[in-house]
Amino acid sequence: MKILPVCLFLFMGFTAQAQSSIDSLQLIKDIRTLSSDKFEGRRTGSKGSRMAQFYLKDRFKQIGIEPYHNTFEYPFFFPEGEKQTMGTNLFGYIKGKTDSIIVVSAHYDHLGIKKEQAGKDSIYNGADDNASGVGALLAIATYFKKHTPEHTLLIVTFDGEEEGLQGAKAFLKQPPVPATQMVLNINMDMVSRNDKNELYVCGLTQFPQLKKYVDLSPDGNVKLLSGHDHKEDGAQNWINQSDHYEFYKMKIPALYFGVEDHPDYHQLSDEFEHIQPSFYYQATQRVLKVILAADKGI
C-alpha cells in the first residue's frame, strides 16, 4: 500500500468537505436575485443599491453572521465631480477559535442604469460582475457558520468598487479590528463563467508564502490557474483591479479569484442567463478549499 503524505490527506479532507458544503440552489438564487432588474444595476448611492443592501442584510441574518456594534451597515462618502456620493459597506463576522482575521470579500455594486442611444434607460445588471462574487461569499459564509473556523472570518460586501475601490479604501481607513490582526484577504470578483473553464488566482507572485494553500492540480472541470500578477502583464496585471489592492498596499496578504474578461464585461448583456451554473458552483468550491487550507495553516 502506498503511503500518502499527511498534507495530501488534509487536502483530500478539505475537498470532501467543500464538495458537500455548497448549497447550489441557494447559490443560484442569490446571483439571480442580485442581478435582477429589481435592483436596477446596484449603482452606488442609488435606490437599487439600497434594495440590494436590504437583501444582503437579510441573508447575513439568515446565515447567522454577527454584526459589529449591532449593525451591518457602514456608510462612507467620496467625491464624484462636485458632489459627494454616499456608499455603504456591509460586513459582519463569524467567530473563530482565535482573534486572527481572514477577510473574505466581494463587491456588490455595479454600473446601474444608463441612458442608451435609443433613448431608453437600460439596466446594467452585472450578473458576473459582481453578483457572482457576492453569491459565492454568502455560500462560503454559510459553510463556516456550520463549521467553526480557526480564524475569525470577516465577511465583507464592498460598495463603490466600480467608482475606484472606494468601499475598500473606506474600510481600511477605519477597520472594525486593527489591520495588524488581518492575516489574509480572499477577494472574489467575476467567478461565474468562462468558456475555457479557467479560474485565476492572482497574488501568488506577491505572496509566495500562500502557494502551499493553493492546489493548482486538476479538480473537476474548473482549471485553477495562477497568473495576472506580473509587472510585464501590463493592463492584464490584476493586482490593482479590485478591492484586494487596498489590502496589498497595506502589506496584508491577499488573493484575488476571477475570470478573464468576456464579451459581456461591463455590457448590458452581463445577465443571469449568461452565467454557467456548473462552472460557478465548482469555482466557489475551489475558493472554499483554498480558504479551508489557509485557515488551518496560517
PDB file of C-alpha atoms in Angstrom:
ATOM      1  CA  MET A   1       0.000   0.000   0.000  1.00  0.00           C
ATOM      2  CA  LYS A   2       1.361   3.410  -0.971  1.00  0.00           C
ATOM      3  CA  ILE A   3       1.699   5.817   1.958  1.00  0.00           C
ATOM      4  CA  LEU A   4       0.302   9.261   1.107  1.00  0.00           C
ATOM      5  CA  PRO A   5       1.791  12.433   2.600  1.00  0.00           C
ATOM      6  CA  VAL A   6      -0.114  13.923   5.505  1.00  0.00           C
ATOM      7  CA  CYS A   7      -0.651  17.154   3.537  1.00  0.00           C
ATOM      8  CA  LEU A   8      -2.397  15.159   0.789  1.00  0.00           C
ATOM      9  CA  PHE A   9      -4.713  13.538   3.324  1.00  0.00           C
ATOM     10  CA  LEU A  10      -5.518  17.011   4.659  1.00  0.00           C
ATOM     11  CA  PHE A  11      -6.288  18.365   1.201  1.00  0.00           C
ATOM     12  CA  MET A  12      -8.437  15.315   0.407  1.00  0.00           C
ATOM     13  CA  GLY A  13     -10.339  16.102   3.580  1.00  0.00           C
ATOM     14  CA  PHE A  14     -10.812  19.725   2.527  1.00  0.00           C
ATOM     15  CA  THR A  15     -12.018  18.549  -0.891  1.00  0.00           C
ATOM     16  CA  ALA A  16     -14.616  16.210   0.586  1.00  0.00           C
ATOM     17  CA  GLN A  17     -15.801  18.900   2.986  1.00  0.00           C
ATOM     18  CA  ALA A  18     -16.118  21.538   0.285  1.00  0.00           C
ATOM     19  CA  GLN A  19     -17.938  19.282  -2.145  1.00  0.00           C
ATOM     20  CA  SER A  20     -20.644  18.595   0.407  1.00  0.00           C
ATOM     21  CA  SER A  21     -20.948  22.142   1.663  1.00  0.00           C
ATOM     22  CA  ILE A  22     -22.215  24.401  -1.093  1.00  0.00           C
ATOM     23  CA  ASP A  23     -25.990  24.711  -1.494  1.00  0.00           C
ATOM     24  CA  SER A  24     -26.224  25.005  -5.265  1.00  0.00           C
ATOM     25  CA  LEU A  25     -29.856  26.101  -5.236  1.00  0.00           C
ATOM     26  CA  GLN A  26     -29.177  28.966  -2.824  1.00  0.00           C
ATOM     27  CA  LEU A  27     -26.034  29.917  -4.754  1.00  0.00           C
ATOM     28  CA  ILE A  28     -28.060  30.308  -7.939  1.00  0.00           C
ATOM     29  CA  LYS A  29     -30.909  32.044  -6.127  1.00  0.00           C
ATOM     30  CA  ASP A  30     -28.565  34.684  -4.741  1.00  0.00           C
ATOM     31  CA  ILE A  31     -26.931  35.525  -8.063  1.00  0.00           C
ATOM     32  CA  ARG A  32     -30.267  35.524  -9.870  1.00  0.00           C
ATOM     33  CA  THR A  33     -31.821  37.831  -7.293  1.00  0.00           C
ATOM     34  CA  LEU A  34     -28.947  40.300  -7.084  1.00  0.00           C
ATOM     35  CA  SER A  35     -28.700  40.578 -10.876  1.00  0.00           C
ATOM     36  CA  SER A  36     -32.440  41.073 -11.411  1.00  0.00           C
ATOM     37  CA  ASP A  37     -33.947  44.314 -12.750  1.00  0.00           C
ATOM     38  CA  LYS A  38     -35.433  44.918  -9.299  1.00  0.00           C
ATOM     39  CA  PHE A  39     -32.041  46.123  -8.048  1.00  0.00           C
ATOM     40  CA  GLU A  40     -31.511  48.487 -11.007  1.00  0.00           C
ATOM     41  CA  GLY A  41     -27.856  47.585 -11.514  1.00  0.00           C
ATOM     42  CA  ARG A  42     -26.859  48.320  -7.889  1.00  0.00           C
ATOM     43  CA  ARG A  43     -25.120  51.623  -8.644  1.00  0.00           C
ATOM     44  CA  THR A  44     -23.554  53.171  -5.539  1.00  0.00           C
ATOM     45  CA  GLY A  45     -25.912  55.679  -3.922  1.00  0.00           C
ATOM     46  CA  SER A  46     -28.974  54.574  -5.900  1.00  0.00           C
ATOM     47  CA  LYS A  47     -32.347  53.187  -4.861  1.00  0.00           C
ATOM     48  CA  GLY A  48     -31.348  49.851  -6.388  1.00  0.00           C
ATOM     49  CA  SER A  49     -28.225  49.775  -4.246  1.00  0.00           C
ATOM     50  CA  ARG A  50     -30.331  50.364  -1.143  1.00  0.00           C
ATOM     51  CA  MET A  51     -32.612  47.473  -2.083  1.00  0.00           C
ATOM     52  CA  ALA A  52     -29.583  45.244  -2.550  1.00  0.00           C
ATOM     53  CA  GLN A  53     -28.412  46.248   0.915  1.00  0.00           C
ATOM     54  CA  PHE A  54     -31.725  45.125   2.423  1.00  0.00           C
ATOM     55  CA  TYR A  55     -31.413  41.781   0.644  1.00  0.00           C
ATOM     56  CA  LEU A  56     -27.839  41.262   1.812  1.00  0.00           C
ATOM     57  CA  LYS A  57     -28.614  42.194   5.408  1.00  0.00           C
ATOM     58  CA  ASP A  58     -31.430  39.643   5.421  1.00  0.00           C
ATOM     59  CA  ARG A  59     -29.080  36.992   4.050  1.00  0.00           C
ATOM     60  CA  PHE A  60     -26.444  37.853   6.674  1.00  0.00           C
ATOM     61  CA  LYS A  61     -29.076  37.339   9.379  1.00  0.00           C
ATOM     62  CA  GLN A  62     -30.289  34.066   7.844  1.00  0.00           C
ATOM     63  CA  ILE A  63     -26.741  32.708   7.742  1.00  0.00           C
ATOM     64  CA  GLY A  64     -26.013  33.850  11.295  1.00  0.00           C
ATOM     65  CA  ILE A  65     -23.237  36.338  10.569  1.00  0.00           C
ATOM     66  CA  GLU A  66     -22.657  38.521  13.632  1.00  0.00           C
ATOM     67  CA  PRO A  67     -22.690  42.331  13.336  1.00  0.00           C
ATOM     68  CA  TYR A  68     -20.128  44.697  14.791  1.00  0.00           C
ATOM     69  CA  HIS A  69     -21.700  47.377  17.028  1.00  0.00           C
ATOM     70  CA  ASN A  70     -25.194  45.978  16.320  1.00  0.00           C
ATOM     71  CA  THR A  71     -25.141  46.926  12.630  1.00  0.00           C
ATOM     72  CA  PHE A  72     -24.039  45.508   9.294  1.00  0.00           C
ATOM     73  CA  GLU A  73     -24.113  48.941   7.610  1.00  0.00           C
ATOM     74  CA  TYR A  74     -21.095  51.237   7.385  1.00  0.00           C
ATOM     75  CA  PRO A  75     -21.683  54.348   5.249  1.00  0.00           C
ATOM     76  CA  PHE A  76     -18.855  56.352   3.695  1.00  0.00           C
ATOM     77  CA  PHE A  77     -18.629  59.345   1.366  1.00  0.00           C
ATOM     78  CA  PHE A  78     -16.478  60.052  -1.672  1.00  0.00           C
ATOM     79  CA  PRO A  79     -16.422  62.841  -4.277  1.00  0.00           C
ATOM     80  CA  GLU A  80     -17.933  62.438  -7.724  1.00  0.00           C
ATOM     81  CA  GLY A  81     -17.277  65.638  -9.575  1.00  0.00           C
ATOM     82  CA  GLU A  82     -18.722  68.458  -7.490  1.00  0.00           C
ATOM     83  CA  LYS A  83     -20.961  66.244  -5.361  1.00  0.00           C
ATOM     84  CA  GLN A  84     -20.428  63.817  -2.514  1.00  0.00           C
ATOM     85  CA  THR A  85     -21.786  60.298  -3.000  1.00  0.00           C
ATOM     86  CA  MET A  86     -22.635  58.019  -0.120  1.00  0.00           C
ATOM     87  CA  GLY A  87     -21.692  54.368  -0.363  1.00  0.00           C
ATOM     88  CA  THR A  88     -22.413  51.646   2.172  1.00  0.00           C
ATOM     89  CA  ASN A  89     -20.187  48.701   3.029  1.00  0.00           C
ATOM     90  CA  LEU A  90     -21.909  45.743   4.657  1.00  0.00           C
ATOM     91  CA  PHE A  91     -19.944  43.427   6.884  1.00  0.00           C
ATOM     92  CA  GLY A  92     -20.011  41.180   9.924  1.00  0.00           C
ATOM     93  CA  TYR A  93     -18.068  38.267  11.308  1.00  0.00           C
ATOM     94  CA  ILE A  94     -18.088  34.553  12.016  1.00  0.00           C
ATOM     95  CA  LYS A  95     -16.256  33.898  15.263  1.00  0.00           C
ATOM     96  CA  GLY A  96     -13.336  31.529  15.004  1.00  0.00           C
ATOM     97  CA  LYS A  97     -11.154  29.860  17.595  1.00  0.00           C
ATOM     98  CA  THR A  98      -8.689  32.772  17.512  1.00  0.00           C
ATOM     99  CA  ASP A  99      -8.903  36.541  17.059  1.00  0.00           C
ATOM    100  CA  SER A 100      -6.724  36.500  13.940  1.00  0.00           C
ATOM    101  CA  ILE A 101      -8.772  37.636  10.964  1.00  0.00           C
ATOM    102  CA  ILE A 102      -9.261  36.299   7.458  1.00  0.00           C
ATOM    103  CA  VAL A 103     -11.209  38.850   5.419  1.00  0.00           C
ATOM    104  CA  VAL A 104     -13.419  37.305   2.717  1.00  0.00           C
ATOM    105  CA  SER A 105     -14.752  39.953   0.352  1.00  0.00           C
ATOM    106  CA  ALA A 106     -16.702  40.738  -2.802  1.00  0.00           C
ATOM    107  CA  HIS A 107     -18.157  43.997  -4.094  1.00  0.00           C
ATOM    108  CA  TYR A 108     -21.905  44.185  -4.627  1.00  0.00           C
ATOM    109  CA  ASP A 109     -22.152  47.416  -6.631  1.00  0.00           C
ATOM    110  CA  HIS A 110     -22.316  47.666 -10.418  1.00  0.00           C
ATOM    111  CA  LEU A 111     -22.995  50.299 -13.099  1.00  0.00           C
ATOM    112  CA  GLY A 112     -26.701  50.956 -12.533  1.00  0.00           C
ATOM    113  CA  ILE A 113     -28.962  52.490 -15.190  1.00  0.00           C
ATOM    114  CA  LYS A 114     -27.510  54.344 -18.164  1.00  0.00           C
ATOM    115  CA  LYS A 115     -29.222  56.259 -20.942  1.00  0.00           C
ATOM    116  CA  GLU A 116     -28.698  54.368 -24.169  1.00  0.00           C
ATOM    117  CA  GLN A 117     -28.570  55.812 -27.682  1.00  0.00           C
ATOM    118  CA  ALA A 118     -32.092  54.620 -28.395  1.00  0.00           C
ATOM    119  CA  GLY A 119     -33.308  56.963 -25.690  1.00  0.00           C
ATOM    120  CA  LYS A 120     -34.360  54.242 -23.252  1.00  0.00           C
ATOM    121  CA  ASP A 121     -32.994  53.661 -19.795  1.00  0.00           C
ATOM    122  CA  SER A 122     -31.128  50.377 -19.693  1.00  0.00           C
ATOM    123  CA  ILE A 123     -30.088  48.393 -16.655  1.00  0.00           C
ATOM    124  CA  TYR A 124     -26.559  47.049 -16.296  1.00  0.00           C
ATOM    125  CA  ASN A 125     -27.355  44.096 -14.045  1.00  0.00           C
ATOM    126  CA  GLY A 126     -23.806  42.823 -13.531  1.00  0.00           C
ATOM    127  CA  ALA A 127     -24.526  39.134 -13.018  1.00  0.00           C
ATOM    128  CA  ASP A 128     -20.899  38.046 -13.300  1.00  0.00           C
ATOM    129  CA  ASP A 129     -19.599  41.458 -12.175  1.00  0.00           C
ATOM    130  CA  ASN A 130     -20.157  41.004  -9.324  1.00  0.00           C
ATOM    131  CA  ALA A 131     -23.349  39.360  -8.178  1.00  0.00           C
ATOM    132  CA  SER A 132     -21.354  36.164  -8.694  1.00  0.00           C
ATOM    133  CA  GLY A 133     -18.680  37.042  -6.137  1.00  0.00           C
ATOM    134  CA  VAL A 134     -21.299  38.027  -3.583  1.00  0.00           C
ATOM    135  CA  GLY A 135     -23.240  34.798  -4.089  1.00  0.00           C
ATOM    136  CA  ALA A 136     -20.046  32.800  -3.594  1.00  0.00           C
ATOM    137  CA  LEU A 137     -19.241  34.852  -0.495  1.00  0.00           C
ATOM    138  CA  LEU A 138     -22.625  34.025   1.026  1.00  0.00           C
ATOM    139  CA  ALA A 139     -22.179  30.322   0.246  1.00  0.00           C
ATOM    140  CA  ILE A 140     -18.738  30.278   1.876  1.00  0.00           C
ATOM    141  CA  ALA A 141     -20.047  32.134   4.924  1.00  0.00           C
ATOM    142  CA  THR A 142     -22.830  29.563   5.239  1.00  0.00           C
ATOM    143  CA  TYR A 143     -20.245  26.770   5.301  1.00  0.00           C
ATOM    144  CA  PHE A 144     -18.131  28.361   8.007  1.00  0.00           C
ATOM    145  CA  LYS A 145     -21.132  29.196  10.164  1.00  0.00           C
ATOM    146  CA  LYS A 146     -21.751  25.435  10.299  1.00  0.00           C
ATOM    147  CA  HIS A 147     -18.053  24.522  10.641  1.00  0.00           C
ATOM    148  CA  THR A 148     -16.255  26.825  13.077  1.00  0.00           C
ATOM    149  CA  PRO A 149     -13.047  28.181  11.509  1.00  0.00           C
ATOM    150  CA  GLU A 150      -9.719  28.503  13.269  1.00  0.00           C
ATOM    151  CA  HIS A 151      -9.540  32.202  12.347  1.00  0.00           C
ATOM    152  CA  THR A 152     -12.356  34.665  12.779  1.00  0.00           C
ATOM    153  CA  LEU A 153     -13.795  35.410   9.335  1.00  0.00           C
ATOM    154  CA  LEU A 154     -14.716  38.967   8.473  1.00  0.00           C
ATOM    155  CA  ILE A 155     -17.393  38.738   5.757  1.00  0.00           C
ATOM    156  CA  VAL A 156     -17.398  41.942   3.683  1.00  0.00           C
ATOM    157  CA  THR A 157     -19.507  43.144   0.764  1.00  0.00           C
ATOM    158  CA  PHE A 158     -17.913  46.316  -0.547  1.00  0.00           C
ATOM    159  CA  ASP A 159     -19.706  49.214  -2.214  1.00  0.00           C
ATOM    160  CA  GLY A 160     -18.127  51.678  -4.635  1.00  0.00           C
ATOM    161  CA  GLU A 161     -15.667  49.283  -6.282  1.00  0.00           C
ATOM    162  CA  GLU A 162     -16.692  50.480  -9.721  1.00  0.00           C
ATOM    163  CA  GLU A 163     -16.017  54.056  -8.594  1.00  0.00           C
ATOM    164  CA  GLY A 164     -12.370  53.367  -7.789  1.00  0.00           C
ATOM    165  CA  LEU A 165     -12.301  50.856  -4.911  1.00  0.00           C
ATOM    166  CA  GLN A 166     -13.973  53.422  -2.669  1.00  0.00           C
ATOM    167  CA  GLY A 167     -15.513  50.922  -0.278  1.00  0.00           C
ATOM    168  CA  ALA A 168     -12.253  49.075   0.309  1.00  0.00           C
ATOM    169  CA  LYS A 169     -10.454  52.372   0.901  1.00  0.00           C
ATOM    170  CA  ALA A 170     -13.051  53.420   3.482  1.00  0.00           C
ATOM    171  CA  PHE A 171     -12.980  50.010   5.153  1.00  0.00           C
ATOM    172  CA  LEU A 172      -9.224  50.008   5.665  1.00  0.00           C
ATOM    173  CA  LYS A 173      -9.212  53.638   6.753  1.00  0.00           C
ATOM    174  CA  GLN A 174     -11.494  52.722   9.668  1.00  0.00           C
ATOM    175  CA  PRO A 175     -11.425  48.929  10.036  1.00  0.00           C
ATOM    176  CA  PRO A 176     -13.574  47.219  12.689  1.00  0.00           C
ATOM    177  CA  VAL A 177     -10.454  45.477  14.045  1.00  0.00           C
ATOM    178  CA  PRO A 178      -6.787  46.523  13.874  1.00  0.00           C
ATOM    179  CA  ALA A 179      -5.307  45.826  10.446  1.00  0.00           C
ATOM    180  CA  THR A 180      -2.477  44.002  12.212  1.00  0.00           C
ATOM    181  CA  GLN A 181      -4.958  41.225  13.079  1.00  0.00           C
ATOM    182  CA  MET A 182      -5.766  40.650   9.384  1.00  0.00           C
ATOM    183  CA  VAL A 183      -3.609  37.802   8.131  1.00  0.00           C
ATOM    184  CA  LEU A 184      -5.260  37.279   4.739  1.00  0.00           C
ATOM    185  CA  ASN A 185      -7.776  38.738   2.293  1.00  0.00           C
ATOM    186  CA  ILE A 186      -9.634  36.485  -0.129  1.00  0.00           C
ATOM    187  CA  ASN A 187     -11.401  38.615  -2.737  1.00  0.00           C
ATOM    188  CA  MET A 188     -13.802  37.364  -5.422  1.00  0.00           C
ATOM    189  CA  ASP A 189     -14.819  39.363  -8.487  1.00  0.00           C
ATOM    190  CA  MET A 190     -16.362  37.646 -11.547  1.00  0.00           C
ATOM    191  CA  VAL A 191     -16.396  33.909 -10.815  1.00  0.00           C
ATOM    192  CA  SER A 192     -19.468  32.553 -12.619  1.00  0.00           C
ATOM    193  CA  ARG A 193     -18.462  31.963 -16.256  1.00  0.00           C
ATOM    194  CA  ASN A 194     -15.571  31.136 -18.525  1.00  0.00           C
ATOM    195  CA  ASP A 195     -15.701  29.307 -21.843  1.00  0.00           C
ATOM    196  CA  LYS A 196     -12.339  27.650 -21.139  1.00  0.00           C
ATOM    197  CA  ASN A 197     -13.377  26.597 -17.615  1.00  0.00           C
ATOM    198  CA  GLU A 198     -10.489  28.697 -16.245  1.00  0.00           C
ATOM    199  CA  LEU A 199     -10.475  30.487 -12.912  1.00  0.00           C
ATOM    200  CA  TYR A 200      -7.435  32.550 -11.986  1.00  0.00           C
ATOM    201  CA  VAL A 201      -5.890  33.114  -8.585  1.00  0.00           C
ATOM    202  CA  CYS A 202      -3.912  36.337  -8.573  1.00  0.00           C
ATOM    203  CA  GLY A 203      -1.374  37.263  -5.897  1.00  0.00           C
ATOM    204  CA  LEU A 204       0.862  34.236  -5.529  1.00  0.00           C
ATOM    205  CA  THR A 205       3.759  36.131  -7.097  1.00  0.00           C
ATOM    206  CA  GLN A 206       3.481  38.872  -4.483  1.00  0.00           C
ATOM    207  CA  PHE A 207       2.769  36.469  -1.626  1.00  0.00           C
ATOM    208  CA  PRO A 208       4.615  33.207  -2.422  1.00  0.00           C
ATOM    209  CA  GLN A 209       4.114  32.017   1.164  1.00  0.00           C
ATOM    210  CA  LEU A 210       0.476  31.363   0.207  1.00  0.00           C
ATOM    211  CA  LYS A 211       1.326  28.862  -2.540  1.00  0.00           C
ATOM    212  CA  LYS A 212       1.162  25.925  -0.152  1.00  0.00           C
ATOM    213  CA  TYR A 213      -2.556  26.627   0.408  1.00  0.00           C
ATOM    214  CA  VAL A 214      -3.468  26.740  -3.280  1.00  0.00           C
ATOM    215  CA  ASP A 215      -3.701  23.424  -5.120  1.00  0.00           C
ATOM    216  CA  LEU A 216      -3.489  24.036  -8.874  1.00  0.00           C
ATOM    217  CA  SER A 217      -3.842  20.364  -9.826  1.00  0.00           C
ATOM    218  CA  PRO A 218      -6.900  19.309 -11.872  1.00  0.00           C
ATOM    219  CA  ASP A 219     -10.058  19.034  -9.787  1.00  0.00           C
ATOM    220  CA  GLY A 220     -13.382  18.739 -11.571  1.00  0.00           C
ATOM    221  CA  ASN A 221     -13.947  20.738 -14.741  1.00  0.00           C
ATOM    222  CA  VAL A 222     -12.656  24.071 -13.430  1.00  0.00           C
ATOM    223  CA  LYS A 223      -8.954  24.719 -14.014  1.00  0.00           C
ATOM    224  CA  LEU A 224      -7.455  26.913 -11.301  1.00  0.00           C
ATOM    225  CA  LEU A 225      -4.542  28.879 -12.760  1.00  0.00           C
ATOM    226  CA  SER A 226      -2.059  31.264 -11.193  1.00  0.00           C
ATOM    227  CA  GLY A 227      -1.341  34.489 -13.011  1.00  0.00           C
ATOM    228  CA  HIS A 228      -2.207  38.063 -13.949  1.00  0.00           C
ATOM    229  CA  ASP A 229       0.065  39.309 -11.177  1.00  0.00           C
ATOM    230  CA  HIS A 230       3.306  40.139 -13.008  1.00  0.00           C
ATOM    231  CA  LYS A 231       4.504  43.633 -13.925  1.00  0.00           C
ATOM    232  CA  GLU A 232       5.044  42.548 -17.520  1.00  0.00           C
ATOM    233  CA  ASP A 233       1.338  41.688 -17.807  1.00  0.00           C
ATOM    234  CA  GLY A 234       0.626  45.403 -18.214  1.00  0.00           C
ATOM    235  CA  ALA A 235      -3.115  46.062 -18.272  1.00  0.00           C
ATOM    236  CA  GLN A 236      -3.681  42.386 -17.505  1.00  0.00           C
ATOM    237  CA  ASN A 237      -1.928  42.670 -14.139  1.00  0.00           C
ATOM    238  CA  TRP A 238      -4.919  42.408 -11.823  1.00  0.00           C
ATOM    239  CA  ILE A 239      -3.202  43.339  -8.569  1.00  0.00           C
ATOM    240  CA  ASN A 240      -4.831  46.780  -8.639  1.00  0.00           C
ATOM    241  CA  GLN A 241      -8.043  45.805 -10.407  1.00  0.00           C
ATOM    242  CA  SER A 242     -10.341  45.067  -7.473  1.00  0.00           C
ATOM    243  CA  ASP A 243     -10.717  45.595  -3.730  1.00  0.00           C
ATOM    244  CA  HIS A 244      -7.825  43.310  -2.737  1.00  0.00           C
ATOM    245  CA  TYR A 245      -5.469  46.070  -3.923  1.00  0.00           C
ATOM    246  CA  GLU A 246      -6.169  48.132  -0.811  1.00  0.00           C
ATOM    247  CA  PHE A 247      -5.069  45.176   1.356  1.00  0.00           C
ATOM    248  CA  TYR A 248      -1.986  44.683  -0.811  1.00  0.00           C
ATOM    249  CA  LYS A 249      -0.997  48.329  -0.307  1.00  0.00           C
ATOM    250  CA  MET A 250      -1.081  47.742   3.448  1.00  0.00           C
ATOM    251  CA  LYS A 251       1.071  44.612   3.054  1.00  0.00           C
ATOM    252  CA  ILE A 252      -1.799  42.339   4.113  1.00  0.00           C
ATOM    253  CA  PRO A 253      -1.504  39.090   2.111  1.00  0.00           C
ATOM    254  CA  ALA A 254      -4.284  38.940  -0.474  1.00  0.00           C
ATOM    255  CA  LEU A 255      -5.507  36.537  -3.143  1.00  0.00           C
ATOM    256  CA  TYR A 256      -7.942  37.528  -5.871  1.00  0.00           C
ATOM    257  CA  PHE A 257     -10.111  34.979  -7.671  1.00  0.00           C
ATOM    258  CA  GLY A 258     -11.686  35.852 -11.009  1.00  0.00           C
ATOM    259  CA  VAL A 259     -12.035  35.045 -14.689  1.00  0.00           C
ATOM    260  CA  GLU A 260     -10.612  36.822 -17.687  1.00  0.00           C
ATOM    261  CA  ASP A 261     -12.821  39.449 -19.324  1.00  0.00           C
ATOM    262  CA  HIS A 262     -15.582  38.140 -21.582  1.00  0.00           C
ATOM    263  CA  PRO A 263     -17.659  39.932 -24.271  1.00  0.00           C
ATOM    264  CA  ASP A 264     -20.326  40.851 -21.699  1.00  0.00           C
ATOM    265  CA  TYR A 265     -17.938  42.577 -19.292  1.00  0.00           C
ATOM    266  CA  HIS A 266     -19.422  45.988 -18.376  1.00  0.00           C
ATOM    267  CA  GLN A 267     -22.124  45.461 -21.005  1.00  0.00           C
ATOM    268  CA  LEU A 268     -25.912  45.289 -20.775  1.00  0.00           C
ATOM    269  CA  SER A 269     -25.585  41.620 -21.676  1.00  0.00           C
ATOM    270  CA  ASP A 270     -23.940  40.674 -18.352  1.00  0.00           C
ATOM    271  CA  GLU A 271     -27.174  38.951 -17.351  1.00  0.00           C
ATOM    272  CA  PHE A 272     -28.055  35.928 -15.240  1.00  0.00           C
ATOM    273  CA  GLU A 273     -28.930  33.908 -18.339  1.00  0.00           C
ATOM    274  CA  HIS A 274     -25.274  34.005 -19.428  1.00  0.00           C
ATOM    275  CA  ILE A 275     -23.700  32.588 -16.288  1.00  0.00           C
ATOM    276  CA  GLN A 276     -22.554  28.974 -16.361  1.00  0.00           C
ATOM    277  CA  PRO A 277     -24.056  27.299 -13.267  1.00  0.00           C
ATOM    278  CA  SER A 278     -21.748  24.268 -13.211  1.00  0.00           C
ATOM    279  CA  PHE A 279     -18.647  26.437 -13.559  1.00  0.00           C
ATOM    280  CA  TYR A 280     -19.929  28.830 -10.895  1.00  0.00           C
ATOM    281  CA  TYR A 281     -20.612  26.028  -8.426  1.00  0.00           C
ATOM    282  CA  GLN A 282     -17.203  24.436  -8.940  1.00  0.00           C
ATOM    283  CA  ALA A 283     -15.390  27.783  -8.852  1.00  0.00           C
ATOM    284  CA  THR A 284     -16.994  28.525  -5.484  1.00  0.00           C
ATOM    285  CA  GLN A 285     -15.812  25.134  -4.248  1.00  0.00           C
ATOM    286  CA  ARG A 286     -12.251  25.839  -5.366  1.00  0.00           C
ATOM    287  CA  VAL A 287     -12.167  29.132  -3.472  1.00  0.00           C
ATOM    288  CA  LEU A 288     -13.600  27.457  -0.385  1.00  0.00           C
ATOM    289  CA  LYS A 289     -10.863  24.808  -0.486  1.00  0.00           C
ATOM    290  CA  VAL A 290      -8.179  27.491  -0.514  1.00  0.00           C
ATOM    291  CA  ILE A 291      -9.765  29.204   2.490  1.00  0.00           C
ATOM    292  CA  LEU A 292     -10.014  25.882   4.328  1.00  0.00           C
ATOM    293  CA  ALA A 293      -6.332  25.154   3.737  1.00  0.00           C
ATOM    294  CA  ALA A 294      -5.235  28.665   4.706  1.00  0.00           C
ATOM    295  CA  ASP A 295      -7.437  28.660   7.785  1.00  0.00           C
ATOM    296  CA  LYS A 296      -5.719  25.506   9.015  1.00  0.00           C
ATOM    297  CA  GLY A 297      -2.227  26.527   8.006  1.00  0.00           C
ATOM    298  CA  ILE A 298      -1.631  30.239   8.546  1.00  0.00           C
TER     299      ILE A 298
END
